[in-house]
Amino acid sequence: MAEQKKTRIVILGGGFAGLHAAIHLDDTLARDPDVEITLVNRDNFFLFTPMLHEVAASDLDLTNIVNPVRKLLKRIDFFAGEVESINLERKLVTVSHGFDHHHHELPYDHLVIGLGSVTNFFNLPGLEQRALTMKSLGDAIHLRNRLIAHLEEADTECSAAVRRPLLTFVVAGGGFAGVETIAGINDFIREAVHFYTNLREDMLRVVLVHPGNVILLELGEKLGRYTEKKLAERGVEIRVNTRVIGVTDSGVQLSTGEQIESKALIWTAGTSPNPVLDSLPCVKERGRLKVDEMLRVPDWPGVGR
Ligand SMILES: Cc1cc2nc3c(=O)[nH]c(=O)nc-3n(C[C@H](O)[C@H](O)[C@H](O)COP(=O)(O)OP(=O)(O)OC[C@H]3O[C@@H](n4cnc5c(N)ncnc54)[C@H](O)[C@@H]3O)c2cc1C
């Protein structure tokens, strides 16, 4: 007797969306022996991004904000790999993995796309080469190391003109990522500076640059203003209605014409949809897949976001 073909569900992305879908299906559909579910993610851990700044600011050890995917899922297969492309017509996902990045094709009957977004520098001069980002675990560790390196270098620097940009930190973007990051790094460097004999707290400068009228608009104007007040009390300068328009070796240029002498720009002011979606022949809104109220992609049965 011919073996009955299993229904294959493939979930792309192990962030909040993809992992949550996988955890839900692990307890429901995955119990059905005729269903086979695979989660594909670049890393074999889930990263709790809202606490990323606490790793950058040395408040938490990195193991506190990562959770191994294999430990979280019982009945779902996990594939650690890079999603290269999706072929909706042939119902195939191409994934690369391994040290040689060889390719695998994963066929599906149902597809969940949860690949998140990527950092967008909007082609602003100098940003891609010089700005630090805050999206991955690697970014947070790199930022922490950079903060410490700046303090070390500034401590032994005799020229005030060279020291100043080393002790000036600019964060672009007043959303969750930018506000949490600036609050974390501000506390960190203000505490750490006391361990450096040649540095004083009044040498530090921390600036948040935000294009909108109020920061953290996601939480409403009242909470945004409250956050601005609290950050200012802790020594953070806030520039609203201002954009970063470029960065050079000597500093950060703002849309107001001001130039801030700084060697550290942290960019959290732009994301764009995952480039894997670019070639998909689906209806999109500003590059994002358009979905119905059930998160289904119109015209492509079995595909959801
Ligand atoms: C520093 C920071 C602080 C934040 N704070 C808050 C907060 O306090 N509150 C809040 O509501 N939101 C916050 N956010 C936003 C929140 O993290 C995002 O809204 C959320 O992560 C989006 O979930 P997602 O599943 O769509 O994407 P993601 O969480 O980005 O998940 C996408 C997953 O897909 C993987 N992936 C991407 N491309 C590929 C590929 N080609 N192949 C394989 N895998 C791939 C990624 O590695 C990732 O695991 C913060 C974000 C940051 C960066």
Short mmCIF file of C-alpha atoms and ligand atoms in Angstrom, two decimals:
data_model
loop_
_atom_site.label_atom_id
_atom_site.label_comp_id
_atom_site.label_asym_id
_atom_site.label_seq_id
_atom_site.Cartn_x
_atom_site.Cartn_y
_atom_site.Cartn_z
CA MET A 1 0.00 0.00 0.00
CA ALA A 2 1.38 3.46 -0.92
CA GLU A 3 2.43 5.53 2.09
CA GLN A 4 0.10 8.48 2.68
CA LYS A 5 1.87 11.77 2.00
CA LYS A 6 2.25 13.96 5.05
CA THR A 7 1.08 17.58 5.08
CA ARG A 8 4.22 19.73 5.30
CA ILE A 9 4.18 23.04 7.14
CA VAL A 10 7.30 25.18 6.93
CA ILE A 11 7.80 28.20 9.21
CA LEU A 12 10.47 30.73 8.19
CA GLY A 13 12.01 32.81 10.98
CA GLY A 14 12.37 32.02 14.67
CA GLY A 15 11.67 35.49 16.06
CA PHE A 16 8.56 36.54 17.97
CA ALA A 17 6.22 35.72 15.06
CA GLY A 18 7.75 32.49 13.76
CA LEU A 19 8.62 30.97 17.12
CA HIS A 20 5.22 31.80 18.59
CA ALA A 21 3.54 30.09 15.62
CA ALA A 22 5.83 27.07 16.09
CA ILE A 23 5.13 26.83 19.84
CA HIS A 24 1.38 26.97 19.17
CA LEU A 25 1.55 24.30 16.45
CA ASP A 26 3.84 22.12 18.59
CA ASP A 27 0.94 21.60 20.98
CA THR A 28 -1.77 21.28 18.35
CA LEU A 29 -1.24 20.18 14.72
CA ALA A 30 2.20 18.68 15.34
CA ARG A 31 0.54 15.90 17.41
CA ASP A 32 -1.06 14.64 14.17
CA PRO A 33 1.21 11.94 12.66
CA ASP A 34 0.16 13.04 9.17
CA VAL A 35 1.57 16.51 9.69
CA GLU A 36 5.26 17.41 9.48
CA ILE A 37 6.36 20.83 10.67
CA THR A 38 9.77 22.46 10.18
CA LEU A 39 11.02 25.74 11.60
CA VAL A 40 13.89 27.42 9.76
CA ASN A 41 15.97 30.11 11.43
CA ARG A 42 19.44 31.57 10.95
CA ASP A 43 20.36 31.01 14.61
CA ASN A 44 19.49 28.04 16.77
CA PHE A 45 18.23 30.33 19.51
CA PHE A 46 15.41 32.76 20.07
CA LEU A 47 16.63 36.28 20.84
CA PHE A 48 14.57 38.43 23.20
CA THR A 49 15.27 41.73 21.45
CA PRO A 50 13.52 44.00 24.00
CA MET A 51 16.36 43.19 26.42
CA LEU A 52 19.19 43.45 23.90
CA HIS A 53 20.24 46.83 25.28
CA GLU A 54 20.80 45.22 28.69
CA VAL A 55 23.51 43.04 27.15
CA ALA A 56 25.03 46.09 25.44
CA ALA A 57 25.00 47.89 28.78
CA SER A 58 26.40 44.92 30.73
CA ASP A 59 23.26 44.70 32.90
CA LEU A 60 22.62 41.14 31.78
CA ASP A 61 24.69 38.22 30.62
CA LEU A 62 23.87 37.19 27.06
CA THR A 63 22.55 33.80 28.17
CA ASN A 64 19.67 35.64 29.89
CA ILE A 65 18.16 36.80 26.60
CA VAL A 66 18.62 33.78 24.37
CA ASN A 67 16.64 30.57 24.48
CA PRO A 68 17.65 27.45 22.52
CA VAL A 69 14.95 26.69 19.94
CA ARG A 70 15.47 22.93 20.15
CA LYS A 71 14.68 23.04 23.86
CA LEU A 72 11.45 24.98 23.26
CA LEU A 73 10.01 22.63 20.63
CA LYS A 74 9.16 18.97 21.12
CA ARG A 75 7.49 17.79 17.93
CA ILE A 76 8.75 20.29 15.37
CA ASP A 77 11.88 19.80 13.28
CA PHE A 78 14.38 22.62 13.44
CA PHE A 79 16.60 23.60 10.52
CA ALA A 80 19.40 26.08 11.27
CA GLY A 81 20.00 27.81 7.97
CA GLU A 82 19.71 30.90 5.86
CA VAL A 83 16.54 31.28 3.80
CA GLU A 84 17.81 32.20 0.33
CA SER A 85 14.60 32.26 -1.69
CA ILE A 86 10.97 31.21 -1.80
CA ASN A 87 9.36 29.78 -4.92
CA LEU A 88 5.62 30.19 -4.46
CA GLU A 89 4.71 28.53 -7.77
CA ARG A 90 6.71 25.36 -7.00
CA LYS A 91 6.00 25.57 -3.23
CA LEU A 92 9.69 25.31 -2.39
CA VAL A 93 12.00 27.17 -0.04
CA THR A 94 15.73 27.21 -0.76
CA VAL A 95 17.87 27.24 2.36
CA SER A 96 21.66 27.36 2.62
CA HIS A 97 23.56 25.97 5.55
CA GLY A 98 26.80 24.42 6.71
CA PHE A 99 30.33 25.77 6.51
CA ASP A 100 30.19 25.58 2.71
CA HIS A 101 26.71 27.18 2.51
CA HIS A 102 25.35 24.36 0.42
CA HIS A 103 21.72 24.52 -0.63
CA HIS A 104 18.68 22.48 0.36
CA GLU A 105 15.18 22.65 -1.05
CA LEU A 106 12.34 22.36 1.43
CA PRO A 107 8.97 21.60 -0.16
CA TYR A 108 5.84 22.76 1.67
CA ASP A 109 2.07 22.57 1.56
CA HIS A 110 1.65 25.48 3.97
CA LEU A 111 4.18 28.26 4.53
CA VAL A 112 4.44 30.77 7.40
CA ILE A 113 6.72 33.73 6.64
CA GLY A 114 8.12 35.42 9.75
CA LEU A 115 11.51 36.70 8.62
CA GLY A 116 11.24 40.11 10.27
CA SER A 117 13.00 43.19 8.96
CA VAL A 118 16.55 44.33 8.24
CA THR A 119 18.40 47.53 9.10
CA ASN A 120 18.00 50.24 6.46
CA PHE A 121 20.61 53.02 6.22
CA PHE A 122 18.65 54.79 3.44
CA ASN A 123 21.96 55.18 1.53
CA LEU A 124 22.94 58.02 3.87
CA PRO A 125 26.62 58.89 3.42
CA GLY A 126 29.00 57.01 5.70
CA LEU A 127 26.35 55.13 7.66
CA GLU A 128 26.79 51.62 6.37
CA GLN A 129 30.57 51.85 6.88
CA ARG A 130 30.60 53.64 10.24
CA ALA A 131 27.34 53.26 12.17
CA LEU A 132 26.81 50.60 14.80
CA THR A 133 23.53 48.71 14.67
CA MET A 134 21.34 47.15 17.36
CA LYS A 135 19.48 44.17 15.99
CA SER A 136 21.39 40.99 16.73
CA LEU A 137 23.18 39.50 19.70
CA GLY A 138 26.45 40.20 17.89
CA ASP A 139 25.49 43.88 17.61
CA ALA A 140 24.89 44.15 21.36
CA ILE A 141 28.22 42.50 22.24
CA HIS A 142 30.04 44.66 19.70
CA LEU A 143 28.46 47.83 21.10
CA ARG A 144 29.42 46.91 24.66
CA ASN A 145 33.03 46.31 23.57
CA ARG A 146 33.06 49.61 21.68
CA LEU A 147 31.81 51.57 24.72
CA ILE A 148 34.59 50.12 26.85
CA ALA A 149 37.19 50.69 24.10
CA HIS A 150 36.15 54.36 23.88
CA LEU A 151 36.54 54.86 27.64
CA GLU A 152 39.94 53.15 27.61
CA GLU A 153 41.19 55.20 24.69
CA ALA A 154 39.85 58.47 26.09
CA ASP A 155 41.48 57.83 29.48
CA THR A 156 44.96 57.78 27.99
CA GLU A 157 44.34 60.49 25.39
CA CYS A 158 46.03 63.79 26.33
CA SER A 159 44.41 65.98 23.68
CA ALA A 160 40.98 67.23 24.74
CA ALA A 161 40.01 67.69 21.09
CA VAL A 162 40.64 64.01 20.35
CA ARG A 163 39.10 62.86 23.63
CA ARG A 164 35.79 64.71 23.15
CA PRO A 165 34.45 62.70 20.16
CA LEU A 166 35.49 59.47 21.89
CA LEU A 167 33.23 60.36 24.82
CA THR A 168 30.27 61.52 22.71
CA PHE A 169 27.69 58.89 21.83
CA VAL A 170 24.86 59.51 19.39
CA VAL A 171 21.84 57.25 18.98
CA ALA A 172 19.61 57.81 15.94
CA GLY A 173 15.99 56.74 16.31
CA GLY A 174 13.52 57.36 19.14
CA GLY A 175 11.55 54.10 18.87
CA PHE A 176 11.83 51.21 21.34
CA ALA A 177 15.25 50.10 20.07
CA GLY A 178 16.81 53.59 20.20
CA VAL A 179 15.31 54.70 23.51
CA GLU A 180 16.12 51.47 25.32
CA THR A 181 19.63 51.50 23.88
CA ILE A 182 20.40 55.09 24.83
CA ALA A 183 19.03 54.62 28.34
CA GLY A 184 21.15 51.49 28.82
CA ILE A 185 24.41 52.86 27.45
CA ASN A 186 23.96 56.19 29.27
CA ASP A 187 23.69 54.43 32.65
CA PHE A 188 26.58 52.12 31.77
CA ILE A 189 29.12 54.76 30.79
CA ARG A 190 28.13 57.11 33.64
CA GLU A 191 28.76 54.32 36.15
CA ALA A 192 31.90 53.03 34.42
CA VAL A 193 33.55 56.46 34.03
CA HIS A 194 34.34 56.59 37.77
CA PHE A 195 36.83 53.76 37.31
CA TYR A 196 38.94 55.90 34.93
CA THR A 197 41.36 58.21 36.72
CA ASN A 198 41.62 60.77 33.93
CA LEU A 199 37.92 60.96 33.05
CA ARG A 200 35.01 62.78 34.71
CA GLU A 201 31.29 62.32 34.20
CA ASP A 202 30.93 65.86 32.83
CA MET A 203 33.16 64.85 29.90
CA LEU A 204 30.49 62.44 28.66
CA ARG A 205 27.90 63.47 26.11
CA VAL A 206 24.98 61.27 25.04
CA VAL A 207 22.59 62.49 22.34
CA LEU A 208 19.36 60.99 21.02
CA VAL A 209 18.32 62.18 17.55
CA HIS A 210 14.72 61.55 16.53
CA PRO A 211 12.94 62.66 13.35
CA GLY A 212 9.48 62.89 14.96
CA ASN A 213 7.96 65.40 17.33
CA VAL A 214 8.06 63.09 20.34
CA ILE A 215 10.01 59.92 21.13
CA LEU A 216 8.34 56.53 21.74
CA LEU A 217 5.20 57.56 19.90
CA GLU A 218 4.19 53.86 19.98
CA LEU A 219 3.23 54.45 23.63
CA GLY A 220 1.36 57.71 23.06
CA GLU A 221 2.48 61.32 23.45
CA LYS A 222 2.12 61.47 27.24
CA LEU A 223 4.48 58.56 27.89
CA GLY A 224 6.82 59.78 25.17
CA ARG A 225 7.14 63.20 26.88
CA TYR A 226 7.60 61.51 30.26
CA THR A 227 10.43 59.39 28.82
CA GLU A 228 12.06 62.50 27.33
CA LYS A 229 11.95 64.16 30.76
CA LYS A 230 13.43 61.13 32.53
CA LEU A 231 16.23 60.75 29.97
CA ALA A 232 17.05 64.47 30.20
CA GLU A 233 17.26 64.19 34.02
CA ARG A 234 19.86 61.45 33.48
CA GLY A 235 21.94 63.66 31.23
CA VAL A 236 20.74 62.59 27.76
CA GLU A 237 20.39 65.43 25.22
CA ILE A 238 17.37 64.93 22.97
CA ARG A 239 17.00 66.40 19.49
CA VAL A 240 13.47 65.93 18.16
CA ASN A 241 12.34 66.88 14.63
CA THR A 242 15.91 66.18 13.57
CA ARG A 243 17.45 63.60 11.27
CA VAL A 244 20.93 62.20 10.96
CA ILE A 245 21.94 62.93 7.36
CA GLY A 246 25.46 61.51 7.32
CA VAL A 247 28.48 60.48 9.32
CA THR A 248 32.18 61.01 8.73
CA ASP A 249 35.32 60.21 10.71
CA SER A 250 34.93 63.51 12.53
CA GLY A 251 31.27 63.40 13.43
CA VAL A 252 27.56 63.05 12.86
CA GLN A 253 25.78 65.55 10.60
CA LEU A 254 22.23 66.54 11.47
CA SER A 255 19.45 67.92 9.28
CA THR A 256 19.53 71.13 11.34
CA GLY A 257 23.05 71.88 10.07
CA GLU A 258 24.62 70.94 13.40
CA GLN A 259 27.61 68.60 13.42
CA ILE A 260 28.18 66.52 16.56
CA GLU A 261 31.81 65.53 17.04
CA SER A 262 31.47 61.84 17.81
CA LYS A 263 33.16 58.55 17.05
CA ALA A 264 30.10 56.47 17.90
CA LEU A 265 26.80 56.61 16.06
CA ILE A 266 24.30 53.88 16.89
CA TRP A 267 21.69 53.58 14.15
CA THR A 268 18.21 52.33 15.06
CA ALA A 269 16.30 54.74 12.83
CA GLY A 270 15.40 52.57 9.89
CA THR A 271 14.27 49.10 8.98
CA SER A 272 12.96 47.64 5.75
CA PRO A 273 11.22 44.35 4.97
CA ASN A 274 13.41 41.28 4.66
CA PRO A 275 14.99 41.24 1.15
CA VAL A 276 13.92 37.60 0.69
CA LEU A 277 10.43 39.03 0.09
CA ASP A 278 11.58 41.34 -2.75
CA SER A 279 11.15 38.81 -5.53
CA LEU A 280 7.83 37.34 -4.35
CA PRO A 281 5.02 37.94 -6.84
CA CYS A 282 2.52 38.92 -4.10
CA VAL A 283 0.64 42.10 -3.38
CA LYS A 284 2.78 44.31 -1.14
CA GLU A 285 2.44 47.53 0.80
CA ARG A 286 5.69 49.50 1.14
CA GLY A 287 7.57 46.23 0.47
CA ARG A 288 5.65 44.33 3.16
CA LEU A 289 3.45 41.36 2.25
CA LYS A 290 -0.20 42.33 2.25
CA VAL A 291 -2.34 39.88 4.24
CA ASP A 292 -6.03 39.48 5.08
CA GLU A 293 -7.53 39.51 8.56
CA MET A 294 -6.41 35.87 9.04
CA LEU A 295 -2.81 36.82 8.05
CA ARG A 296 -3.20 34.91 4.77
CA VAL A 297 -1.39 36.14 1.66
CA PRO A 298 -4.09 36.79 -0.99
CA ASP A 299 -3.90 34.69 -4.20
CA TRP A 300 -1.44 32.22 -2.65
CA PRO A 301 -3.43 29.58 -0.74
CA GLY A 302 -1.48 28.06 2.13
CA VAL A 303 0.87 31.02 2.53
CA GLY A 304 0.64 33.26 5.59
CA ARG A 305 2.70 35.85 7.39
C1 LIG B 1 16.95 46.67 20.57
C2 LIG B 1 15.49 46.43 20.30
C3 LIG B 1 14.57 46.69 21.31
C4 LIG B 1 13.20 46.46 21.07
N1 LIG B 1 12.31 46.69 22.09
C5 LIG B 1 11.00 46.44 21.89
C6 LIG B 1 10.05 46.63 22.94
O1 LIG B 1 10.41 47.00 24.08
N2 LIG B 1 8.74 46.38 22.66
C7 LIG B 1 8.32 45.95 21.43
O2 LIG B 1 7.12 45.74 21.23
N3 LIG B 1 9.20 45.76 20.42
C8 LIG B 1 10.52 46.00 20.61
N4 LIG B 1 11.40 45.81 19.59
C9 LIG B 1 10.88 45.36 18.28
C10 LIG B 1 10.70 43.86 18.25
O3 LIG B 1 11.94 43.23 18.50
C11 LIG B 1 10.21 43.46 16.85
O4 LIG B 1 8.97 44.09 16.62
C12 LIG B 1 10.04 41.96 16.75
O5 LIG B 1 11.29 41.33 16.94
C13 LIG B 1 9.49 41.56 15.38
O6 LIG B 1 9.28 40.16 15.38
P1 LIG B 1 9.42 39.28 14.07
O7 LIG B 1 9.19 37.85 14.48
O8 LIG B 1 8.56 39.85 13.01
O9 LIG B 1 10.92 39.50 13.58
P2 LIG B 1 12.26 39.11 14.31
O10 LIG B 1 12.10 39.05 15.79
O11 LIG B 1 13.30 40.01 13.73
O12 LIG B 1 12.50 37.61 13.81
C14 LIG B 1 12.90 37.29 12.52
C15 LIG B 1 13.74 36.03 12.61
O13 LIG B 1 14.04 35.60 11.30
C16 LIG B 1 15.42 35.30 11.19
N5 LIG B 1 15.81 35.53 9.82
C17 LIG B 1 15.74 36.69 9.11
N6 LIG B 1 16.14 36.51 7.85
C18 LIG B 1 16.48 35.20 7.75
C19 LIG B 1 16.95 34.39 6.69
N7 LIG B 1 17.16 34.88 5.46
N8 LIG B 1 17.18 33.09 6.94
C20 LIG B 1 16.97 32.56 8.17
N9 LIG B 1 16.50 33.27 9.21
C21 LIG B 1 16.27 34.58 9.00
C22 LIG B 1 16.09 36.24 12.18
O14 LIG B 1 17.37 35.74 12.54
C23 LIG B 1 15.07 36.23 13.31
O15 LIG B 1 15.31 35.16 14.19
C24 LIG B 1 12.76 46.01 19.80
C25 LIG B 1 13.70 45.76 18.78
C26 LIG B 1 15.05 45.96 19.03
C27 LIG B 1 16.03 45.66 17.91
#
